[in-house]
PDB file of C-alpha atoms in Angstrom:
ATOM      1  CA  UNK A1275      83.303  14.934  16.809  1.00  0.00           C
ATOM      2  CA  UNK A1276      82.981  18.502  17.818  1.00  0.00           C
ATOM      3  CA  UNK A1277      79.755  20.397  17.934  1.00  0.00           C
ATOM      4  CA  UNK A1278      80.836  22.423  14.858  1.00  0.00           C
ATOM      5  CA  UNK A1279      81.735  19.259  12.950  1.00  0.00           C
ATOM      6  CA  UNK A1280      78.086  17.711  13.905  1.00  0.00           C
ATOM      7  CA  UNK A1281      76.714  21.008  12.516  1.00  0.00           C
ATOM      8  CA  UNK A1282      78.667  20.662   9.383  1.00  0.00           C
ATOM      9  CA  UNK A1283      77.309  17.137   9.026  1.00  0.00           C
ATOM     10  CA  UNK A1284      73.679  18.394   9.817  1.00  0.00           C
ATOM     11  CA  UNK A1285      74.026  21.022   7.186  1.00  0.00           C
ATOM     12  CA  UNK A1286      74.992  18.329   4.275  1.00  0.00           C
ATOM     13  CA  UNK A1287      72.258  16.021   5.658  1.00  0.00           C
ATOM     14  CA  UNK A1288      69.615  18.720   5.309  1.00  0.00           C
ATOM     15  CA  UNK A1289      70.885  19.677   1.860  1.00  0.00           C
ATOM     16  CA  UNK A1290      70.571  16.244   0.759  1.00  0.00           C
ATOM     17  CA  UNK A1291      67.095  15.787   2.150  1.00  0.00           C
ATOM     18  CA  UNK A1292      65.892  18.669  -0.022  1.00  0.00           C
ATOM     19  CA  UNK A1293      62.715  19.738   1.741  1.00  0.00           C
ATOM     20  CA  UNK A1294      61.071  19.137   5.023  1.00  0.00           C
ATOM     21  CA  UNK A1295      58.157  19.889   7.424  1.00  0.00           C
ATOM     22  CA  UNK A1296      59.530  20.651  10.931  1.00  0.00           C
ATOM     23  CA  UNK A1297      57.532  19.931  14.051  1.00  0.00           C
ATOM     24  CA  UNK A1298      58.617  23.560  15.589  1.00  0.00           C
ATOM     25  CA  UNK A1299      57.811  24.482  19.359  1.00  0.00           C
ATOM     26  CA  UNK A1300      60.106  27.358  19.513  1.00  0.00           C
ATOM     27  CA  UNK A1301      62.460  25.535  21.913  1.00  0.00           C
ATOM     28  CA  UNK A1302      66.209  25.192  22.038  1.00  0.00           C
ATOM     29  CA  UNK A1303      66.437  22.188  19.717  1.00  0.00           C
ATOM     30  CA  UNK A1304      63.681  22.727  17.035  1.00  0.00           C
ATOM     31  CA  UNK A1305      64.702  26.615  16.857  1.00  0.00           C
ATOM     32  CA  UNK A1306      68.396  25.572  16.230  1.00  0.00           C
ATOM     33  CA  UNK A1307      66.943  22.945  13.543  1.00  0.00           C
ATOM     34  CA  UNK A1308      64.913  25.540  11.975  1.00  0.00           C
ATOM     35  CA  UNK A1309      67.704  27.910  11.642  1.00  0.00           C
ATOM     36  CA  UNK A1310      70.107  25.327   9.855  1.00  0.00           C
ATOM     37  CA  UNK A1311      67.328  24.332   7.517  1.00  0.00           C
ATOM     38  CA  UNK A1312      66.392  27.861   6.762  1.00  0.00           C
ATOM     39  CA  UNK A1313      70.047  28.604   6.066  1.00  0.00           C
ATOM     40  CA  UNK A1314      70.506  25.461   3.797  1.00  0.00           C
ATOM     41  CA  UNK A1315      67.145  24.914   2.028  1.00  0.00           C
ATOM     42  CA  UNK A1316      65.233  28.301   2.623  1.00  0.00           C
ATOM     43  CA  UNK A1317      61.562  28.087   1.918  1.00  0.00           C
ATOM     44  CA  UNK A1318      61.673  24.217   1.415  1.00  0.00           C
ATOM     45  CA  UNK A1319      61.832  24.129   5.196  1.00  0.00           C
ATOM     46  CA  UNK A1320      58.423  24.656   6.803  1.00  0.00           C
ATOM     47  CA  UNK A1321      57.888  25.115  10.413  1.00  0.00           C
ATOM     48  CA  UNK A1322      54.660  23.735  11.672  1.00  0.00           C
ATOM     49  CA  UNK A1323      53.589  24.787  15.215  1.00  0.00           C
ATOM     50  CA  UNK A1324      50.773  23.424  17.215  1.00  0.00           C
ATOM     51  CA  UNK A1325      48.295  25.504  18.932  1.00  0.00           C
ATOM     52  CA  UNK A1326      46.207  23.764  21.811  1.00  0.00           C
ATOM     53  CA  UNK A1327      45.596  24.022  25.482  1.00  0.00           C
ATOM     54  CA  UNK A1328      48.463  21.747  26.139  1.00  0.00           C
ATOM     55  CA  UNK A1329      50.979  24.514  24.896  1.00  0.00           C
ATOM     56  CA  UNK A1330      50.998  27.937  26.617  1.00  0.00           C
ATOM     57  CA  UNK A1331      50.148  30.898  24.418  1.00  0.00           C
ATOM     58  CA  UNK A1332      53.549  32.587  25.415  1.00  0.00           C
ATOM     59  CA  UNK A1333      55.562  29.618  24.029  1.00  0.00           C
ATOM     60  CA  UNK A1334      53.457  29.823  20.616  1.00  0.00           C
ATOM     61  CA  UNK A1335      54.104  33.571  20.421  1.00  0.00           C
ATOM     62  CA  UNK A1336      57.765  33.080  21.014  1.00  0.00           C
ATOM     63  CA  UNK A1337      57.987  30.509  18.370  1.00  0.00           C
ATOM     64  CA  UNK A1338      56.341  32.821  15.869  1.00  0.00           C
ATOM     65  CA  UNK A1339      58.703  35.523  16.622  1.00  0.00           C
ATOM     66  CA  UNK A1340      61.675  33.406  16.383  1.00  0.00           C
ATOM     67  CA  UNK A1341      60.597  31.881  13.047  1.00  0.00           C
ATOM     68  CA  UNK A1342      60.052  35.478  11.813  1.00  0.00           C
ATOM     69  CA  UNK A1343      63.587  36.481  12.938  1.00  0.00           C
ATOM     70  CA  UNK A1344      65.173  33.402  11.385  1.00  0.00           C
ATOM     71  CA  UNK A1345      63.325  34.174   8.138  1.00  0.00           C
ATOM     72  CA  UNK A1346      61.823  30.873   8.123  1.00  0.00           C
ATOM     73  CA  UNK A1347      58.216  29.806   6.562  1.00  0.00           C
ATOM     74  CA  UNK A1348      55.907  28.998   9.527  1.00  0.00           C
ATOM     75  CA  UNK A1349      52.252  27.818   9.793  1.00  0.00           C
ATOM     76  CA  UNK A1350      50.301  27.051  12.903  1.00  0.00           C
ATOM     77  CA  UNK A1351      47.909  24.383  13.012  1.00  0.00           C
ATOM     78  CA  UNK A1352      45.104  23.489  15.910  1.00  0.00           C
ATOM     79  CA  UNK A1353      45.848  20.214  17.463  1.00  0.00           C
ATOM     80  CA  UNK A1354      43.066  18.942  19.694  1.00  0.00           C
ATOM     81  CA  UNK A1355      44.683  16.570  22.290  1.00  0.00           C
ATOM     82  CA  UNK A1356      41.762  16.897  24.601  1.00  0.00           C
ATOM     83  CA  UNK A1357      39.630  15.119  22.057  1.00  0.00           C
ATOM     84  CA  UNK A1358      41.883  11.894  22.082  1.00  0.00           C
ATOM     85  CA  UNK A1359      40.685   9.751  24.717  1.00  0.00           C
ATOM     86  CA  UNK A1360      44.003   7.989  25.259  1.00  0.00           C
ATOM     87  CA  UNK A1361      45.589  11.521  26.005  1.00  0.00           C
ATOM     88  CA  UNK A1362      42.825  12.393  28.415  1.00  0.00           C
ATOM     89  CA  UNK A1363      43.116   9.194  30.170  1.00  0.00           C
ATOM     90  CA  UNK A1364      46.879  10.061  30.598  1.00  0.00           C
ATOM     91  CA  UNK A1365      48.519   6.551  30.549  1.00  0.00           C
ATOM     92  CA  UNK A1366      52.383   6.451  30.844  1.00  0.00           C
ATOM     93  CA  UNK A1367      52.474   6.061  26.993  1.00  0.00           C
ATOM     94  CA  UNK A1368      50.233   9.340  26.658  1.00  0.00           C
ATOM     95  CA  UNK A1369      52.845  11.049  24.410  1.00  0.00           C
ATOM     96  CA  UNK A1370      52.570   8.173  21.877  1.00  0.00           C
ATOM     97  CA  UNK A1371      48.954   9.082  21.080  1.00  0.00           C
ATOM     98  CA  UNK A1372      49.835  12.740  21.073  1.00  0.00           C
ATOM     99  CA  UNK A1373      52.595  12.545  18.767  1.00  0.00           C
ATOM    100  CA  UNK A1374      50.975  10.363  16.435  1.00  0.00           C
ATOM    101  CA  UNK A1375      47.963  12.727  16.045  1.00  0.00           C
ATOM    102  CA  UNK A1376      50.471  15.610  15.533  1.00  0.00           C
ATOM    103  CA  UNK A1377      52.429  13.969  12.999  1.00  0.00           C
ATOM    104  CA  UNK A1378      49.326  12.769  10.976  1.00  0.00           C
ATOM    105  CA  UNK A1379      48.377  16.308  10.662  1.00  0.00           C
ATOM    106  CA  UNK A1380      51.877  17.429   9.780  1.00  0.00           C
ATOM    107  CA  UNK A1381      51.940  14.589   7.040  1.00  0.00           C
ATOM    108  CA  UNK A1382      48.884  16.095   5.386  1.00  0.00           C
ATOM    109  CA  UNK A1383      50.631  19.393   5.267  1.00  0.00           C
ATOM    110  CA  UNK A1384      53.523  17.912   3.924  1.00  0.00           C
ATOM    111  CA  UNK A1385      51.895  16.379   1.105  1.00  0.00           C
ATOM    112  CA  UNK A1386      49.905  19.362   0.335  1.00  0.00           C
ATOM    113  CA  UNK A1387      53.225  21.564   0.319  1.00  0.00           C
ATOM    114  CA  UNK A1388      55.117  18.731  -1.797  1.00  0.00           C
ATOM    115  CA  UNK A1389      57.726  18.365   1.111  1.00  0.00           C
ATOM    116  CA  UNK A1390      59.680  15.249   1.103  1.00  0.00           C
ATOM    117  CA  UNK A1391      60.352  14.719   4.982  1.00  0.00           C
ATOM    118  CA  UNK A1392      58.698  14.959   8.269  1.00  0.00           C
ATOM    119  CA  UNK A1393      61.308  16.062  10.967  1.00  0.00           C
ATOM    120  CA  UNK A1394      61.525  16.692  14.486  1.00  0.00           C
ATOM    121  CA  UNK A1395      64.148  18.163  16.902  1.00  0.00           C
ATOM    122  CA  UNK A1396      64.718  15.175  19.002  1.00  0.00           C
ATOM    123  CA  UNK A1397      68.396  14.740  20.367  1.00  0.00           C
ATOM    124  CA  UNK A1398      70.776  12.065  21.507  1.00  0.00           C
ATOM    125  CA  UNK A1399      69.907  12.959  25.050  1.00  0.00           C
ATOM    126  CA  UNK A1400      66.265  12.072  24.452  1.00  0.00           C
ATOM    127  CA  UNK A1401      67.345   8.341  23.968  1.00  0.00           C
ATOM    128  CA  UNK A1402      68.096   8.280  27.812  1.00  0.00           C
ATOM    129  CA  UNK A1403      64.609   9.415  28.894  1.00  0.00           C
ATOM    130  CA  UNK A1404      61.149   7.914  29.109  1.00  0.00           C
ATOM    131  CA  UNK A1405      59.960   9.002  25.507  1.00  0.00           C
ATOM    132  CA  UNK A1406      57.025   6.927  24.316  1.00  0.00           C
ATOM    133  CA  UNK A1407      56.587   9.298  21.518  1.00  0.00           C
ATOM    134  CA  UNK A1408      59.558   7.782  19.842  1.00  0.00           C
ATOM    135  CA  UNK A1409      57.381   4.989  18.647  1.00  0.00           C
ATOM    136  CA  UNK A1410      54.993   7.269  16.984  1.00  0.00           C
ATOM    137  CA  UNK A1411      57.846   8.908  15.188  1.00  0.00           C
ATOM    138  CA  UNK A1412      59.168   5.578  13.930  1.00  0.00           C
ATOM    139  CA  UNK A1413      55.367   4.753  12.897  1.00  0.00           C
ATOM    140  CA  UNK A1414      55.232   7.953  10.921  1.00  0.00           C
ATOM    141  CA  UNK A1415      58.617   7.736   9.446  1.00  0.00           C
ATOM    142  CA  UNK A1416      59.654  10.971  11.146  1.00  0.00           C
ATOM    143  CA  UNK A1417      63.446  11.695  10.829  1.00  0.00           C
ATOM    144  CA  UNK A1418      65.434  13.419  13.665  1.00  0.00           C
ATOM    145  CA  UNK A1419      68.600  14.976  12.024  1.00  0.00           C
ATOM    146  CA  UNK A1420      69.862  16.273  15.333  1.00  0.00           C
ATOM    147  CA  UNK A1421      69.813  12.734  16.842  1.00  0.00           C
ATOM    148  CA  UNK A1422      71.114  11.311  13.624  1.00  0.00           C
ATOM    149  CA  UNK A1423      74.144  13.590  13.783  1.00  0.00           C
ATOM    150  CA  UNK A1424      74.704  12.895  17.439  1.00  0.00           C
ATOM    151  CA  UNK A1425      73.809  16.182  18.843  1.00  0.00           C
ATOM    152  CA  UNK A1426      73.493  16.555  22.502  1.00  0.00           C
ATOM    153  CA  UNK A1427      71.560  19.447  24.260  1.00  0.00           C
ATOM    154  CA  UNK A1428      74.781  21.061  25.473  1.00  0.00           C
ATOM    155  CA  UNK A1429      76.096  20.766  21.689  1.00  0.00           C
ATOM    156  CA  UNK A1430      72.886  22.436  20.519  1.00  0.00           C
ATOM    157  CA  UNK A1431      73.269  25.232  23.152  1.00  0.00           C
ATOM    158  CA  UNK A1432      76.860  25.720  22.339  1.00  0.00           C
ATOM    159  CA  UNK A1433      76.187  26.179  18.520  1.00  0.00           C
ATOM    160  CA  UNK A1434      73.049  28.202  19.028  1.00  0.00           C
ATOM    161  CA  UNK A1435      75.131  30.690  21.111  1.00  0.00           C
ATOM    162  CA  UNK A1436      77.605  30.778  18.326  1.00  0.00           C
ATOM    163  CA  UNK A1437      74.846  31.532  15.857  1.00  0.00           C
ATOM    164  CA  UNK A1438      73.217  34.347  18.137  1.00  0.00           C
ATOM    165  CA  UNK A1439      70.064  32.433  18.541  1.00  0.00           C
ATOM    166  CA  UNK A1440      68.350  33.823  21.783  1.00  0.00           C
ATOM    167  CA  UNK A1441      67.184  30.372  22.549  1.00  0.00           C
ATOM    168  CA  UNK A1442      70.759  29.016  23.381  1.00  0.00           C
ATOM    169  CA  UNK A1443      70.097  29.428  27.373  1.00  0.00           C
ATOM    170  CA  UNK A1444      66.292  28.940  27.242  1.00  0.00           C
ATOM    171  CA  UNK A1445      64.996  26.513  29.973  1.00  0.00           C
ATOM    172  CA  UNK A1446      63.903  23.210  28.665  1.00  0.00           C
ATOM    173  CA  UNK A1447      60.184  23.176  27.756  1.00  0.00           C
ATOM    174  CA  UNK A1448      57.569  20.073  27.708  1.00  0.00           C
ATOM    175  CA  UNK A1449      53.924  20.648  27.065  1.00  0.00           C
ATOM    176  CA  UNK A1450      51.442  21.050  29.939  1.00  0.00           C
ATOM    177  CA  UNK A1451      50.211  17.669  30.069  1.00  0.00           C
ATOM    178  CA  UNK A1452      53.748  16.480  31.640  1.00  0.00           C
ATOM    179  CA  UNK A1453      52.333  18.294  34.902  1.00  0.00           C
ATOM    180  CA  UNK A1454      49.925  15.697  35.542  1.00  0.00           C
ATOM    181  CA  UNK A1455      50.585  12.385  37.221  1.00  0.00           C
ATOM    182  CA  UNK A1456      49.976   9.353  35.069  1.00  0.00           C
ATOM    183  CA  UNK A1457      46.433   8.041  35.317  1.00  0.00           C
ATOM    184  CA  UNK A1458      45.001  11.372  36.530  1.00  0.00           C
ATOM    185  CA  UNK A1459      42.372  12.635  33.901  1.00  0.00           C
ATOM    186  CA  UNK A1460      43.742  15.572  31.889  1.00  0.00           C
ATOM    187  CA  UNK A1461      41.000  18.281  31.044  1.00  0.00           C
ATOM    188  CA  UNK A1462      41.258  21.751  29.246  1.00  0.00           C
ATOM    189  CA  UNK A1463      40.141  23.451  32.360  1.00  0.00           C
ATOM    190  CA  UNK A1464      43.141  21.816  34.425  1.00  0.00           C
ATOM    191  CA  UNK A1465      45.515  22.639  31.630  1.00  0.00           C
ATOM    192  CA  UNK A1466      44.492  26.304  31.834  1.00  0.00           C
ATOM    193  CA  UNK A1467      45.000  26.303  35.525  1.00  0.00           C
ATOM    194  CA  UNK A1468      48.437  25.116  35.255  1.00  0.00           C
ATOM    195  CA  UNK A1469      49.085  27.725  32.454  1.00  0.00           C
ATOM    196  CA  UNK A1470      47.958  30.332  34.537  1.00  0.00           C
ATOM    197  CA  UNK A1471      49.822  29.396  37.526  1.00  0.00           C
ATOM    198  CA  UNK A1472      53.279  29.032  35.658  1.00  0.00           C
ATOM    199  CA  UNK A1473      52.650  32.236  33.769  1.00  0.00           C
ATOM    200  CA  UNK A1474      52.128  33.974  37.187  1.00  0.00           C
ATOM    201  CA  UNK A1475      55.529  32.523  38.395  1.00  0.00           C
ATOM    202  CA  UNK A1476      57.187  33.762  35.230  1.00  0.00           C
ATOM    203  CA  UNK A1477      55.907  37.206  35.682  1.00  0.00           C
ATOM    204  CA  UNK A1478      57.160  37.106  39.350  1.00  0.00           C
ATOM    205  CA  UNK A1479      60.854  36.548  37.840  1.00  0.00           C
ATOM    206  CA  UNK A1480      61.105  33.149  38.184  1.00  0.00           C
ATOM    207  CA  UNK A1481      63.182  31.303  35.243  1.00  0.00           C
ATOM    208  CA  UNK A1482      62.987  27.478  35.543  1.00  0.00           C
ATOM    209  CA  UNK A1483      59.345  26.589  36.701  1.00  0.00           C
ATOM    210  CA  UNK A1484      57.147  23.570  36.607  1.00  0.00           C
ATOM    211  CA  UNK A1485      53.734  23.618  38.430  1.00  0.00           C
ATOM    212  CA  UNK A1486      52.774  19.892  38.903  1.00  0.00           C
ATOM    213  CA  UNK A1487      48.985  19.503  39.027  1.00  0.00           C
ATOM    214  CA  UNK A1488      47.754  17.292  42.151  1.00  0.00           C
ATOM    215  CA  UNK A1489      43.853  18.138  42.139  1.00  0.00           C
ATOM    216  CA  UNK A1490      43.514  21.028  44.386  1.00  0.00           C
ATOM    217  CA  UNK A1491      47.380  21.117  45.158  1.00  0.00           C
ATOM    218  CA  UNK A1492      49.848  22.808  43.155  1.00  0.00           C
ATOM    219  CA  UNK A1493      53.444  21.386  43.702  1.00  0.00           C
ATOM    220  CA  UNK A1494      55.813  23.978  42.608  1.00  0.00           C
ATOM    221  CA  UNK A1495      59.407  22.927  41.131  1.00  0.00           C
ATOM    222  CA  UNK A1496      61.769  25.702  40.491  1.00  0.00           C
ATOM    223  CA  UNK A1497      65.583  26.058  39.778  1.00  0.00           C
ATOM    224  CA  UNK A1498      67.851  25.079  42.925  1.00  0.00           C
ATOM    225  CA  UNK A1499      69.091  28.752  42.675  1.00  0.00           C
ATOM    226  CA  UNK A1500      65.627  30.192  42.900  1.00  0.00           C
ATOM    227  CA  UNK A1501      64.353  28.417  46.066  1.00  0.00           C
ATOM    228  CA  UNK A1502      65.647  30.685  48.665  1.00  0.00           C
ATOM    229  CA  UNK A1503      64.367  33.721  46.731  1.00  0.00           C
ATOM    230  CA  UNK A1504      60.926  31.997  46.780  1.00  0.00           C
ATOM    231  CA  UNK A1505      60.984  31.657  50.351  1.00  0.00           C
ATOM    232  CA  UNK A1506      61.473  35.480  51.011  1.00  0.00           C
ATOM    233  CA  UNK A1507      58.368  36.612  53.028  1.00  0.00           C
ATOM    234  CA  UNK A1508      56.626  38.954  50.606  1.00  0.00           C
ATOM    235  CA  UNK A1509      57.394  37.082  47.588  1.00  0.00           C
ATOM    236  CA  UNK A1510      56.266  33.957  49.196  1.00  0.00           C
ATOM    237  CA  UNK A1511      52.930  35.397  49.871  1.00  0.00           C
ATOM    238  CA  UNK A1512      52.672  36.800  46.351  1.00  0.00           C
ATOM    239  CA  UNK A1513      53.323  33.299  44.863  1.00  0.00           C
ATOM    240  CA  UNK A1514      50.718  31.725  47.170  1.00  0.00           C
ATOM    241  CA  UNK A1515      48.207  34.294  46.178  1.00  0.00           C
ATOM    242  CA  UNK A1516      48.940  33.906  42.427  1.00  0.00           C
ATOM    243  CA  UNK A1517      48.730  30.121  42.576  1.00  0.00           C
ATOM    244  CA  UNK A1518      45.535  30.573  44.491  1.00  0.00           C
ATOM    245  CA  UNK A1519      44.034  32.732  42.042  1.00  0.00           C
ATOM    246  CA  UNK A1520      44.626  30.157  39.390  1.00  0.00           C
ATOM    247  CA  UNK A1521      42.440  27.804  41.078  1.00  0.00           C
ATOM    248  CA  UNK A1522      44.245  25.981  43.529  1.00  0.00           C
ATOM    249  CA  UNK A1523      43.518  25.504  47.149  1.00  0.00           C
ATOM    250  CA  UNK A1524      46.873  24.288  48.418  1.00  0.00           C
ATOM    251  CA  UNK A1525      50.508  25.490  47.483  1.00  0.00           C
ATOM    252  CA  UNK A1526      53.487  23.327  48.087  1.00  0.00           C
ATOM    253  CA  UNK A1527      57.129  23.515  47.205  1.00  0.00           C
ATOM    254  CA  UNK A1528      59.204  20.555  46.193  1.00  0.00           C
ATOM    255  CA  UNK A1529      62.567  20.987  47.984  1.00  0.00           C
ATOM    256  CA  UNK A1530      64.358  18.847  45.259  1.00  0.00           C
ATOM    257  CA  UNK A1531      63.766  21.717  42.889  1.00  0.00           C
ATOM    258  CA  UNK A1532      63.042  21.378  39.281  1.00  0.00           C
ATOM    259  CA  UNK A1533      64.317  18.310  37.360  1.00  0.00           C
ATOM    260  CA  UNK A1534      63.224  16.778  34.146  1.00  0.00           C
ATOM    261  CA  UNK A1535      60.696  14.134  34.021  1.00  0.00           C
ATOM    262  CA  UNK A1536      59.826  14.060  37.612  1.00  0.00           C
ATOM    263  CA  UNK A1537      56.411  12.614  36.882  1.00  0.00           C
ATOM    264  CA  UNK A1538      58.470   9.666  35.341  1.00  0.00           C
ATOM    265  CA  UNK A1539      59.963   8.811  38.795  1.00  0.00           C
ATOM    266  CA  UNK A1540      56.975   6.594  39.802  1.00  0.00           C
ATOM    267  CA  UNK A1541      57.444   4.423  36.606  1.00  0.00           C
ATOM    268  CA  UNK A1542      60.794   2.658  37.912  1.00  0.00           C
ATOM    269  CA  UNK A1543      62.236   0.320  35.137  1.00  0.00           C
ATOM    270  CA  UNK A1544      58.934  -0.157  33.318  1.00  0.00           C
ATOM    271  CA  UNK A1545      59.554   0.347  29.466  1.00  0.00           C
ATOM    272  CA  UNK A1546      56.753   2.573  27.956  1.00  0.00           C
ATOM    273  CA  UNK A1547      58.908   3.627  25.037  1.00  0.00           C
ATOM    274  CA  UNK A1548      56.991   1.221  22.839  1.00  0.00           C
ATOM    275  CA  UNK A1549      53.183   1.502  21.961  1.00  0.00           C
TER     276      UNK A1549
END
């Protein structure tokens, strides 16, 4: 099935569903899903965006602007992950507890708005990664129309470009909690430190960025094509200065560069996708 055929199937599915509350981050997948839903069912699609220390302010602002451009209804809710003990303790299935809490809040909104479905932007590609949050989606009866229609990330980027969405070539995003090694406590202060460090790197012109938090040490992952640029004398010094201003004592560069889920490499073959 071609990406266009998948989109046609998605449009039919959304029309049949009738109304939905969409967990909306402003990323590649959820923006494409929101665009199609807004096209097909208008105000019966409600974008729900979480605001918390685990989500950078720049991401929330972009989500709001994109929803406005699409013409979709959107509300922002305060999520309080740092008040969830299992989130703070940061076990390998941390995302289960975070997603469960988020969709419990979205479910309340859906009931109040008389919306039929809870929906997220998971794709077929997510089945191949460490995704303990999937158990929470199943528990809360959340549907994933993109995954149900067989969309891969590449499919979504292709169709997003065709529809003129500015997110088509946006780097993948994950919440800031993904920057912490499993078992290391997540605090609001540490999340803000990571956010400040990554924001500084974006301001310096880097496009694909992760600052992995290892106590006093920041381990920087950037795109392979940006490593040489970072190592240039003056820019390297500016990066070190910016990371230290964020509160880190030591700054290291991961020579493998950015890769999705690098914190999951320690898990081996363990299956944490279930609760």
